[in-house]
Amino acid sequence: MTQPGLSRVCLAVISRTMHKTILVLSLVLTIACTTATAVFSQQYDLVIEGGRVMDPESGLDATRNIGITKGKIARISADRLAGKRVLSANNLVVAPGFIDLHQHAQDNDSGRVKAFDGVTSGLEMEIGVPDVAAFLKQKDGHSLINYGTTASHAAARAAAFGAALPEGELLAPSGPSTNQPATDEQLQKIKDRLRHELDAGALGIGMGIQYTPGATRLEVIQTFRLAAERSVPVFTHVRSFGRLEPGSSIEAVSEVIGAAAISGASLQIVHINSSCLHEGLECLSMVAGARARGIDVTTEAYPYTAGMTYINSALFNPGWKEKLDIDYSSLQLPDTGERLTKERFDELHNSPKPQTVLLFANTQEMVDAVIPNSLVMIASDGEKGHPRNAGTYSRILAYYVREKGSITLMDAIRKMSLMPAQRLEKATPAARLKGRLQEGADADIVVFDSQTIADHSTYQAPMEPSTGMKFVIVDGTVLIEQGKLVPNTFPGKPLLGPGSVRPQ
Ligand SMILES: [Zn+2]
């Protein structure tokens, strides 16, 4: 873009100068005016200068400057760009902000550690919030990072059974609303509630089938049919884990791939690492086989060996020890580090109080085999009490890319930005502007040092922030600057599904 007015003024000045034949001065003026024209031709709100710009969709991996205006990437160029603010990204990687499709904790303490981990969008997709409209209202103007949710099958089921969820919780404790089959009338209520939630802006339907084992295969298929009717994906924690039949991981994955095939709904199988455990690679070949036959199924994993969930949930219905092939001592309370006994387990499992528990049920070898697989996108399953809330994305960059070398930097960025955006974009066109560093895309951007980025959260200190993110930009606003969180800044915007009745 040029400014013709400014150029005309310059030419006039040059012309008068030429009459006086002061050639040297005219040359100086010409240079000065050319520079002025370039500088003032376009001034961006923000420029990220001189970074290694990596875009997983186009394959761009080169030193570039990025101009941002009104929350969008307006220009990517090898030429210098003028900005009201200029951030130097010398020797740093510039990548699309990471999109976490599996972020339960939506409070700002968690938003803060997510930002330090490079996450610019943290979406609650596995289960979904109980009330989409209330969630969106509460987050509006108060969120550090972008947000969104699925419609919750578990909450719709609890409501249909007349069992309200505990305040602030996503799941009902194990009981009739989780363990009993729904009547036809209850099933109708579940579907009506899900439609209502999709109308309110949900991005899909979340089904934690293991938390509602009373849901019959038919209830699952009917829920998938509703998703297909509304052209939104289903995110599911599958019905079971382990090797024992009936109820193996293989059966559970078969059930949802079957429901996707029958209904035509798109499917994301969440945390394939912890749902499939020792069968992780077999589950991935099932996903690959289904995809090869045209079924739209995708999957995700987080880079830790322990899972975490609620101890009074239906996941711990009788049989869990046999399925997981672990004992009470493999369960640990996150707050105190206490390992459980049978007596302590019984006490907590039968309590109405929601208490999270860590389950050490997977091996490092299996996690290391699953994470680099090209079908696997990264999603944290973030929740307070587990280091995955704060460390997932930096751990991928530090451990798998830098230390082990089992994933290239570009592939890691693809797994953490482009792939999750692509999962959403069939139903939600706004997601096509995410997960990319391209002109016209949303300016959700991370700038980090690939040599030093590191996770620090542990099972003992799960909220320890990652380090190495120099700048994190959400919707064109700088949220992390020179490695520090900018105070009182809430640039997070909602990502809304196709049924949204809210103005976009
Ligand atoms: Zn889960």
CSV table of N, CA and C and ligand atoms in Angstrom, one decimal, residues 102 126 211 237 270-271 381, ligand 1:
chain,number,residue,atom,x,y,z
A,102,HIS,N,-8.9,-29.8,25.0
A,102,HIS,CA,-9.3,-30.6,26.1
A,102,HIS,C,-8.8,-29.8,27.4
A,126,GLU,N,-14.2,-32.3,25.9
A,126,GLU,CA,-14.4,-33.8,26.3
A,126,GLU,C,-15.8,-34.0,26.9
A,211,TYR,N,-18.2,-42.3,32.2
A,211,TYR,CA,-18.8,-41.6,33.3
A,211,TYR,C,-20.3,-41.8,33.4
A,237,HIS,N,-14.8,-39.5,25.5
A,237,HIS,CA,-14.1,-40.4,26.4
A,237,HIS,C,-14.8,-41.7,26.3
A,270,VAL,N,-10.9,-38.8,22.6
A,270,VAL,CA,-10.0,-38.0,23.5
A,270,VAL,C,-9.0,-38.9,24.2
A,271,HIS,N,-7.9,-38.3,24.6
A,271,HIS,CA,-6.8,-39.0,25.3
A,271,HIS,C,-6.7,-40.5,25.0
A,381,ASP,N,-6.0,-32.2,28.6
A,381,ASP,CA,-6.9,-32.7,29.6
A,381,ASP,C,-6.6,-31.9,30.9
B,1,ZN,ZN,-11.4,-38.2,30.1
